[in-house]
Short mmCIF file of C-alpha atoms in Angstrom, two decimals:
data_model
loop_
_atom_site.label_atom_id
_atom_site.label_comp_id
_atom_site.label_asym_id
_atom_site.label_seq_id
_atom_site.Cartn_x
_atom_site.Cartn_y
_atom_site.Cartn_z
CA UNK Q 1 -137.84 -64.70 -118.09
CA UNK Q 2 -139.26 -68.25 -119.04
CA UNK Q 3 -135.85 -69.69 -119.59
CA UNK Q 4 -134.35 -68.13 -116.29
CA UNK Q 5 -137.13 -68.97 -113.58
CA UNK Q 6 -137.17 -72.34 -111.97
CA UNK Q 7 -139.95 -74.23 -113.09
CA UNK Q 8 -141.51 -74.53 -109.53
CA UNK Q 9 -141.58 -70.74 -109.32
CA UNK Q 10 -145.02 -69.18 -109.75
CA UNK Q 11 -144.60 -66.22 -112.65
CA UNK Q 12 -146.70 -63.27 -113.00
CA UNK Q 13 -146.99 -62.02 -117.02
CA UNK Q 14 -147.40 -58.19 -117.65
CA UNK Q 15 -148.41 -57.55 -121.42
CA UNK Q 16 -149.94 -54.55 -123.09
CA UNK Q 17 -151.18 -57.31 -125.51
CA UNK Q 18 -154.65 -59.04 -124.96
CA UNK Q 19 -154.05 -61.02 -127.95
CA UNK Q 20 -151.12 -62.79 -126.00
CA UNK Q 21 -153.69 -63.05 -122.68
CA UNK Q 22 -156.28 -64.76 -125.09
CA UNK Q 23 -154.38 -66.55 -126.95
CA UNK Q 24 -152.60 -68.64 -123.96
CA UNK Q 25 -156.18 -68.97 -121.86
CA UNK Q 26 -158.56 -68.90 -124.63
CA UNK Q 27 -156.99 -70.07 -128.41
CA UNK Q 28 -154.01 -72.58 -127.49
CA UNK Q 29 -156.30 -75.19 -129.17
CA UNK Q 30 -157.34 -73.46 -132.31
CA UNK Q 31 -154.32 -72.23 -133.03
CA UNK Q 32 -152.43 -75.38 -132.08
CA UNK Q 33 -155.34 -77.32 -134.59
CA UNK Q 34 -154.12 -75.02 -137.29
CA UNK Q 35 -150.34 -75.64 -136.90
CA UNK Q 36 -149.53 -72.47 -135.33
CA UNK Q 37 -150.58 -70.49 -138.66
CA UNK Q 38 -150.92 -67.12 -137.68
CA UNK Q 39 -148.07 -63.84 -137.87
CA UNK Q 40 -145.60 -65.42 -135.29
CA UNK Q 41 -146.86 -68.76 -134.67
CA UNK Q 42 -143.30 -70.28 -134.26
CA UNK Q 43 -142.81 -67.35 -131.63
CA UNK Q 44 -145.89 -68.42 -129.59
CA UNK Q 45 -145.91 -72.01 -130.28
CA UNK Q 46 -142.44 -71.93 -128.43
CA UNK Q 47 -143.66 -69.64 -125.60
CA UNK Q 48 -146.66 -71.79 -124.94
CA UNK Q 49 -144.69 -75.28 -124.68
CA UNK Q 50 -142.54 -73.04 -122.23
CA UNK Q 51 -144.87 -72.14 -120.13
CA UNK Q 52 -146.67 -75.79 -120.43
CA UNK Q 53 -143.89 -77.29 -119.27
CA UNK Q 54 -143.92 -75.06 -115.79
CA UNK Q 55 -144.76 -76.72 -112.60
CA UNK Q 56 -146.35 -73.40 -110.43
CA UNK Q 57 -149.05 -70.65 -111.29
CA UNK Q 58 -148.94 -68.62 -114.44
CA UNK Q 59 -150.53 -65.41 -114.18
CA UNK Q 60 -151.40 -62.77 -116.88
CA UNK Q 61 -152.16 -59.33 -116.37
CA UNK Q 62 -153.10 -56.60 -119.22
CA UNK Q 63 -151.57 -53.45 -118.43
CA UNK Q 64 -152.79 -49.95 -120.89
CA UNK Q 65 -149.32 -49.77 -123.57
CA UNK Q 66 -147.87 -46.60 -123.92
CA UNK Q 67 -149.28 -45.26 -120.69
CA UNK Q 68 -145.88 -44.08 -119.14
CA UNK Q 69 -145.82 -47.12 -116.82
CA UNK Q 70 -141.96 -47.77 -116.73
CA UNK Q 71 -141.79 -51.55 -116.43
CA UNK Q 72 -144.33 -51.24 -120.05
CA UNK Q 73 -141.99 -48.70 -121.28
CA UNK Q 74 -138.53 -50.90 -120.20
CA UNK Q 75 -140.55 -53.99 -121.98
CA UNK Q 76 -141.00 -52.04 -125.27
CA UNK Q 77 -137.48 -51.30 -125.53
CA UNK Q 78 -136.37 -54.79 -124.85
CA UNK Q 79 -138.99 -56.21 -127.87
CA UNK Q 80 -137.97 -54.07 -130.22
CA UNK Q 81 -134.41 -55.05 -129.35
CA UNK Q 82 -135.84 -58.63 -129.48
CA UNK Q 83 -137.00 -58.56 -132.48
CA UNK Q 84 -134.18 -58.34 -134.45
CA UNK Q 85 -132.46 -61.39 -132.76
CA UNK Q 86 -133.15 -64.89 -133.81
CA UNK Q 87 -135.83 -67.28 -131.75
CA UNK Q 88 -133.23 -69.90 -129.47
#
């Protein structure tokens, strides 16, 4: 999603994950002071400069995981297929 929206196009983030909502809004220093040393730090180092580098509004919102909610359910698929493929 990062690397296929125009930069000037505002983004809206769902994620079952409040780690990833606190990390972007709350940690990005601390874990940035610590040279991204924490499980995956390569991972979210890259997503953060991503989404630093974006002109418009990002916006997170926490939806419940494993709820039923189809766009959570299509997302889980997608990471687990993720997750065996090498970071670009």
């Amino acid at each position: 999603m990062l690397l296929q929206t125009p930069p000037d196009v505002p983004i809206r983030v769902y994620t079952d994950s409040e780690n990833v909502i606190h990390t972007y809004c709350h940690w990005i220093a601390q874990r940035k002071s610590l040279d991204w040393r924490c499980a995956n730090g390569d991972v979210i180092a890259y997503a953060v400069d991503l989404l630093r580098k974006r002109d418009s509004a990002v916006e997170f919102c926490w939806v419940k995981g494993h709820s039923g909610e189809v766009g959570n359910e299509a997302a889980d698929l997608l990471a687990k297929e993720g997750a065996t493929k090498p970071v670009p």
